[in-house]
Amino acid sequence: MSLKKDCFRLIRNIIKRRSLFTQNQLKLIVNSIIVCKLDYCNALYYGISDCLIHQLQLIQNAAAKAIVGLYKYDHLGDTLKELHWLPIIYRIRFKVLLLVYKCLNGMGPEYLSSMFKFTNFSHSVYLTEPRVLSQYGERSFQKVGPKLWNELPLDIKTRDSIDSFKIALKTYLFKEAFDV
């Protein structure tokens, strides 16, 4: 995994120069260099093996430790929570759901928006989950998007602006991740 090697190299370089920056500056640097690499196309990570998710989580944990000044073998504790970072598995869900929201509200690409079909079920609007014939199909956006969307509470799905949707979705996932 070259992403892992590249990120850990960058984290080591940041740690060497940690004394030159404040914690807020470190957070900005780590967000712009490391976290953006983790977030790039992370909707494609949905359904990958637990081993690969664990590798990505190790990168995020190391980045969090670099910001707060913990050493390699120190316990992470509530550091992700204090930084207001979602764990990797929840970041992936966030990106998938954000893309679904954009598609349903005319902000996403047409080729993705056309994948979704609505069904009316018990006075709430749900997306139809298509049948798939392969294991790879289970990971497809066409299958995963509706599945995750239908699991969301109605008050989040019906937000009228993308900013309020992002805030509500992150709060929902944050509570789910950290049992807040």
mmCIF file of N, CA, C and O in Angstrom, residues 31-92:
data_model
loop_
_atom_site.group_PDB
_atom_site.id
_atom_site.type_symbol
_atom_site.label_atom_id
_atom_site.label_comp_id
_atom_site.label_asym_id
_atom_site.label_seq_id
_atom_site.Cartn_x
_atom_site.Cartn_y
_atom_site.Cartn_z
ATOM 1 N N ASN A 31 -4.139 18.150 8.307
ATOM 2 C CA ASN A 31 -5.382 18.092 7.523
ATOM 3 C C ASN A 31 -5.112 18.304 6.042
ATOM 4 O O ASN A 31 -5.696 17.625 5.196
ATOM 5 N N SER A 32 -4.234 19.226 5.726
ATOM 6 C CA SER A 32 -4.012 19.535 4.311
ATOM 7 C C SER A 32 -3.111 18.522 3.614
ATOM 8 O O SER A 32 -3.204 18.351 2.399
ATOM 9 N N ILE A 33 -2.250 17.824 4.370
ATOM 10 C CA ILE A 33 -1.325 16.896 3.725
ATOM 11 C C ILE A 33 -1.737 15.437 3.891
ATOM 12 O O ILE A 33 -1.765 14.679 2.922
ATOM 13 N N ILE A 34 -2.069 15.040 5.099
ATOM 14 C CA ILE A 34 -2.331 13.624 5.383
ATOM 15 C C ILE A 34 -3.808 13.276 5.201
ATOM 16 O O ILE A 34 -4.158 12.349 4.475
ATOM 17 N N VAL A 35 -4.674 14.021 5.859
ATOM 18 C CA VAL A 35 -6.091 13.690 5.852
ATOM 19 C C VAL A 35 -6.684 13.795 4.449
ATOM 20 O O VAL A 35 -7.522 12.976 4.069
ATOM 21 N N CYS A 36 -6.214 14.752 3.667
ATOM 22 C CA CYS A 36 -6.733 14.854 2.298
ATOM 23 C C CYS A 36 -6.359 13.622 1.483
ATOM 24 O O CYS A 36 -7.099 13.197 0.603
ATOM 25 N N LYS A 37 -5.206 13.014 1.767
ATOM 26 C CA LYS A 37 -4.828 11.770 1.082
ATOM 27 C C LYS A 37 -5.751 10.623 1.491
ATOM 28 O O LYS A 37 -6.105 9.784 0.678
ATOM 29 N N LEU A 38 -6.134 10.588 2.764
ATOM 30 C CA LEU A 38 -7.054 9.553 3.232
ATOM 31 C C LEU A 38 -8.454 9.748 2.659
ATOM 32 O O LEU A 38 -9.170 8.780 2.399
ATOM 33 N N ASP A 39 -8.845 11.002 2.474
ATOM 34 C CA ASP A 39 -10.192 11.297 1.994
ATOM 35 C C ASP A 39 -10.336 11.216 0.477
ATOM 36 O O ASP A 39 -11.442 11.128 -0.034
ATOM 37 N N TYR A 40 -9.225 11.255 -0.234
ATOM 38 C CA TYR A 40 -9.296 11.236 -1.690
ATOM 39 C C TYR A 40 -9.917 9.916 -2.159
ATOM 40 O O TYR A 40 -9.404 8.842 -1.895
ATOM 41 N N CYS A 41 -11.038 10.004 -2.838
ATOM 42 C CA CYS A 41 -11.763 8.842 -3.372
ATOM 43 C C CYS A 41 -12.093 7.807 -2.306
ATOM 44 O O CYS A 41 -12.184 6.617 -2.598
ATOM 45 N N ASN A 42 -12.283 8.250 -1.061
ATOM 46 C CA ASN A 42 -12.513 7.250 -0.008
ATOM 47 C C ASN A 42 -13.887 6.604 -0.084
ATOM 48 O O ASN A 42 -14.125 5.604 0.577
ATOM 49 N N ALA A 43 -14.777 7.118 -0.909
ATOM 50 C CA ALA A 43 -16.053 6.430 -1.102
ATOM 51 C C ALA A 43 -15.829 5.070 -1.774
ATOM 52 O O ALA A 43 -16.633 4.160 -1.617
ATOM 53 N N LEU A 44 -14.703 4.937 -2.468
ATOM 54 C CA LEU A 44 -14.367 3.653 -3.091
ATOM 55 C C LEU A 44 -13.919 2.625 -2.062
ATOM 56 O O LEU A 44 -13.850 1.435 -2.362
ATOM 57 N N TYR A 45 -13.586 3.069 -0.856
ATOM 58 C CA TYR A 45 -13.125 2.155 0.183
ATOM 59 C C TYR A 45 -14.265 1.396 0.843
ATOM 60 O O TYR A 45 -14.020 0.483 1.621
ATOM 61 N N TYR A 46 -15.494 1.768 0.567
ATOM 62 C CA TYR A 46 -16.612 1.089 1.213
ATOM 63 C C TYR A 46 -16.580 -0.401 0.845
ATOM 64 O O TYR A 46 -16.501 -0.760 -0.317
ATOM 65 N N GLY A 47 -16.624 -1.239 1.861
ATOM 66 C CA GLY A 47 -16.671 -2.674 1.634
ATOM 67 C C GLY A 47 -15.323 -3.346 1.487
ATOM 68 O O GLY A 47 -15.262 -4.552 1.265
ATOM 69 N N ILE A 48 -14.215 -2.590 1.617
ATOM 70 C CA ILE A 48 -12.914 -3.258 1.534
ATOM 71 C C ILE A 48 -12.683 -4.049 2.816
ATOM 72 O O ILE A 48 -13.411 -3.893 3.799
ATOM 73 N N SER A 49 -11.682 -4.862 2.830
ATOM 74 C CA SER A 49 -11.448 -5.772 3.954
ATOM 75 C C SER A 49 -11.143 -4.999 5.236
ATOM 76 O O SER A 49 -10.638 -3.867 5.198
ATOM 77 N N ASP A 50 -11.427 -5.642 6.348
ATOM 78 C CA ASP A 50 -11.153 -5.039 7.655
ATOM 79 C C ASP A 50 -9.665 -4.767 7.833
ATOM 80 O O ASP A 50 -9.278 -3.801 8.497
ATOM 81 N N CYS A 51 -8.839 -5.597 7.244
ATOM 82 C CA CYS A 51 -7.390 -5.421 7.327
ATOM 83 C C CYS A 51 -6.971 -4.100 6.677
ATOM 84 O O CYS A 51 -6.170 -3.344 7.239
ATOM 85 N N LEU A 52 -7.520 -3.804 5.512
ATOM 86 C CA LEU A 52 -7.189 -2.553 4.828
ATOM 87 C C LEU A 52 -7.771 -1.340 5.559
ATOM 88 O O LEU A 52 -7.120 -0.295 5.641
ATOM 89 N N ILE A 53 -8.957 -1.479 6.098
ATOM 90 C CA ILE A 53 -9.549 -0.399 6.903
ATOM 91 C C ILE A 53 -8.654 -0.128 8.110
ATOM 92 O O ILE A 53 -8.396 1.025 8.470
ATOM 93 N N HIS A 54 -8.160 -1.199 8.726
ATOM 94 C CA HIS A 54 -7.273 -1.064 9.886
ATOM 95 C C HIS A 54 -5.998 -0.306 9.507
ATOM 96 O O HIS A 54 -5.526 0.550 10.272
ATOM 97 N N GLN A 55 -5.448 -0.598 8.337
ATOM 98 C CA GLN A 55 -4.247 0.107 7.882
ATOM 99 C C GLN A 55 -4.518 1.604 7.717
ATOM 100 O O GLN A 55 -3.701 2.436 8.112
ATOM 101 N N LEU A 56 -5.657 1.943 7.157
ATOM 102 C CA LEU A 56 -6.021 3.353 6.998
ATOM 103 C C LEU A 56 -6.252 4.012 8.360
ATOM 104 O O LEU A 56 -5.878 5.168 8.573
ATOM 105 N N GLN A 57 -6.842 3.257 9.294
ATOM 106 C CA GLN A 57 -7.082 3.789 10.631
ATOM 107 C C GLN A 57 -5.756 4.044 11.352
ATOM 108 O O GLN A 57 -5.623 5.019 12.088
ATOM 109 N N LEU A 58 -4.763 3.188 11.131
ATOM 110 C CA LEU A 58 -3.438 3.402 11.729
ATOM 111 C C LEU A 58 -2.820 4.721 11.248
ATOM 112 O O LEU A 58 -2.183 5.434 12.032
ATOM 113 N N ILE A 59 -3.017 5.026 9.976
ATOM 114 C CA ILE A 59 -2.514 6.300 9.436
ATOM 115 C C ILE A 59 -3.201 7.468 10.133
ATOM 116 O O ILE A 59 -2.545 8.421 10.564
ATOM 117 N N GLN A 60 -4.516 7.389 10.253
ATOM 118 C CA GLN A 60 -5.254 8.470 10.903
ATOM 119 C C GLN A 60 -4.826 8.610 12.361
ATOM 120 O O GLN A 60 -4.658 9.725 12.858
ATOM 121 N N ASN A 61 -4.658 7.497 13.048
ATOM 122 C CA ASN A 61 -4.230 7.537 14.452
ATOM 123 C C ASN A 61 -2.854 8.178 14.590
ATOM 124 O O ASN A 61 -2.621 8.982 15.495
ATOM 125 N N ALA A 62 -1.925 7.823 13.702
ATOM 126 C CA ALA A 62 -0.583 8.407 13.742
ATOM 127 C C ALA A 62 -0.631 9.913 13.476
ATOM 128 O O ALA A 62 0.096 10.688 14.103
ATOM 129 N N ALA A 63 -1.494 10.316 12.566
ATOM 130 C CA ALA A 63 -1.647 11.747 12.281
ATOM 131 C C ALA A 63 -2.197 12.486 13.499
ATOM 132 O O ALA A 63 -1.722 13.578 13.833
ATOM 133 N N ALA A 64 -3.155 11.888 14.183
ATOM 134 C CA ALA A 64 -3.714 12.499 15.393
ATOM 135 C C ALA A 64 -2.657 12.595 16.491
ATOM 136 O O ALA A 64 -2.554 13.614 17.187
ATOM 137 N N LYS A 65 -1.856 11.550 16.641
ATOM 138 C CA LYS A 65 -0.776 11.572 17.638
ATOM 139 C C LYS A 65 0.245 12.654 17.315
ATOM 140 O O LYS A 65 0.792 13.298 18.218
ATOM 141 N N ALA A 66 0.529 12.859 16.040
ATOM 142 C CA ALA A 66 1.481 13.894 15.637
ATOM 143 C C ALA A 66 0.978 15.282 16.023
ATOM 144 O O ALA A 66 1.755 16.143 16.420
ATOM 145 N N ILE A 67 -0.320 15.496 15.934
ATOM 146 C CA ILE A 67 -0.889 16.800 16.269
ATOM 147 C C ILE A 67 -0.808 17.079 17.762
ATOM 148 O O ILE A 67 -0.401 18.154 18.193
ATOM 149 N N VAL A 68 -1.198 16.094 18.568
ATOM 150 C CA VAL A 68 -1.274 16.332 20.021
ATOM 151 C C VAL A 68 0.032 16.036 20.752
ATOM 152 O O VAL A 68 0.137 16.287 21.953
ATOM 153 N N GLY A 69 1.027 15.498 20.047
ATOM 154 C CA GLY A 69 2.328 15.286 20.658
ATOM 155 C C GLY A 69 2.493 13.965 21.378
ATOM 156 O O GLY A 69 3.376 13.832 22.219
ATOM 157 N N LEU A 70 1.669 12.998 21.050
ATOM 158 C CA LEU A 70 1.829 11.678 21.641
ATOM 159 C C LEU A 70 2.898 10.905 20.881
ATOM 160 O O LEU A 70 3.142 11.155 19.703
ATOM 161 N N TYR A 71 3.518 9.972 21.573
ATOM 162 C CA TYR A 71 4.529 9.144 20.936
ATOM 163 C C TYR A 71 3.887 7.926 20.293
ATOM 164 O O TYR A 71 2.727 7.610 20.528
ATOM 165 N N LYS A 72 4.691 7.219 19.524
ATOM 166 C CA LYS A 72 4.212 6.096 18.725
ATOM 167 C C LYS A 72 3.422 5.074 19.545
ATOM 168 O O LYS A 72 2.374 4.603 19.108
ATOM 169 N N TYR A 73 3.901 4.731 20.724
ATOM 170 C CA TYR A 73 3.272 3.671 21.512
ATOM 171 C C TYR A 73 2.323 4.199 22.594
ATOM 172 O O TYR A 73 1.818 3.432 23.391
ATOM 173 N N ASP A 74 2.112 5.512 22.629
ATOM 174 C CA ASP A 74 1.160 6.080 23.593
ATOM 175 C C ASP A 74 -0.260 5.719 23.186
ATOM 176 O O ASP A 74 -0.572 5.570 21.999
ATOM 177 N N HIS A 75 -1.130 5.607 24.189
ATOM 178 C CA HIS A 75 -2.536 5.290 23.929
ATOM 179 C C HIS A 75 -3.228 6.512 23.334
ATOM 180 O O HIS A 75 -3.058 7.632 23.818
ATOM 181 N N LEU A 76 -4.023 6.291 22.311
ATOM 182 C CA LEU A 76 -4.701 7.383 21.607
ATOM 183 C C LEU A 76 -5.831 7.987 22.433
ATOM 184 O O LEU A 76 -6.062 9.188 22.393
ATOM 185 N N GLY A 77 -6.524 7.151 23.201
ATOM 186 C CA GLY A 77 -7.607 7.643 24.047
ATOM 187 C C GLY A 77 -8.696 8.337 23.254
ATOM 188 O O GLY A 77 -9.150 7.852 22.218
ATOM 189 N N ASP A 78 -9.086 9.513 23.707
ATOM 190 C CA ASP A 78 -10.157 10.288 23.076
ATOM 191 C C ASP A 78 -9.625 11.341 22.107
ATOM 192 O O ASP A 78 -10.308 12.314 21.810
ATOM 193 N N THR A 79 -8.428 11.142 21.602
ATOM 194 C CA THR A 79 -7.802 12.155 20.746
ATOM 195 C C THR A 79 -8.607 12.422 19.481
ATOM 196 O O THR A 79 -8.805 13.578 19.103
ATOM 197 N N LEU A 80 -9.091 11.381 18.814
ATOM 198 C CA LEU A 80 -9.903 11.592 17.608
ATOM 199 C C LEU A 80 -11.158 12.395 17.936
ATOM 200 O O LEU A 80 -11.572 13.266 17.169
ATOM 201 N N LYS A 81 -11.732 12.092 19.076
ATOM 202 C CA LYS A 81 -12.940 12.794 19.513
ATOM 203 C C LYS A 81 -12.637 14.270 19.785
ATOM 204 O O LYS A 81 -13.389 15.153 19.385
ATOM 205 N N GLU A 82 -11.509 14.536 20.437
ATOM 206 C CA GLU A 82 -11.119 15.916 20.739
ATOM 207 C C GLU A 82 -10.806 16.710 19.474
ATOM 208 O O GLU A 82 -11.044 17.908 19.414
ATOM 209 N N LEU A 83 -10.258 16.037 18.472
ATOM 210 C CA LEU A 83 -9.962 16.704 17.202
ATOM 211 C C LEU A 83 -11.197 16.821 16.309
ATOM 212 O O LEU A 83 -11.138 17.434 15.248
ATOM 213 N N HIS A 84 -12.296 16.210 16.725
ATOM 214 C CA HIS A 84 -13.548 16.164 15.959
ATOM 215 C C HIS A 84 -13.350 15.453 14.627
ATOM 216 O O HIS A 84 -13.875 15.874 13.594
ATOM 217 N N TRP A 85 -12.585 14.354 14.661
ATOM 218 C CA TRP A 85 -12.357 13.524 13.482
ATOM 219 C C TRP A 85 -13.184 12.262 13.580
ATOM 220 O O TRP A 85 -13.204 11.594 14.612
ATOM 221 N N LEU A 86 -13.846 11.937 12.513
ATOM 222 C CA LEU A 86 -14.548 10.659 12.450
ATOM 223 C C LEU A 86 -13.540 9.554 12.155
ATOM 224 O O LEU A 86 -12.620 9.765 11.356
ATOM 225 N N PRO A 87 -13.700 8.376 12.766
ATOM 226 C CA PRO A 87 -12.850 7.246 12.378
ATOM 227 C C PRO A 87 -13.054 6.919 10.888
ATOM 228 O O PRO A 87 -14.083 7.256 10.300
ATOM 229 N N ILE A 88 -12.084 6.266 10.296
ATOM 230 C CA ILE A 88 -12.059 6.025 8.849
ATOM 231 C C ILE A 88 -13.364 5.418 8.332
ATOM 232 O O ILE A 88 -13.916 5.876 7.334
ATOM 233 N N ILE A 89 -13.872 4.411 8.983
ATOM 234 C CA ILE A 89 -15.083 3.730 8.489
ATOM 235 C C ILE A 89 -16.268 4.702 8.428
ATOM 236 O O ILE A 89 -17.086 4.647 7.510
ATOM 237 N N TYR A 90 -16.319 5.643 9.368
ATOM 238 C CA TYR A 90 -17.394 6.639 9.371
ATOM 239 C C TYR A 90 -17.125 7.746 8.361
ATOM 240 O O TYR A 90 -18.061 8.321 7.804
ATOM 241 N N ARG A 91 -15.855 8.061 8.114
ATOM 242 C CA ARG A 91 -15.523 9.041 7.079
ATOM 243 C C ARG A 91 -15.967 8.534 5.709
ATOM 244 O O ARG A 91 -16.442 9.291 4.872
ATOM 245 N N ILE A 92 -15.784 7.239 5.496
ATOM 246 C CA ILE A 92 -16.200 6.637 4.228
ATOM 247 C C ILE A 92 -17.714 6.744 4.075
ATOM 248 O O ILE A 92 -18.213 7.154 3.019
#
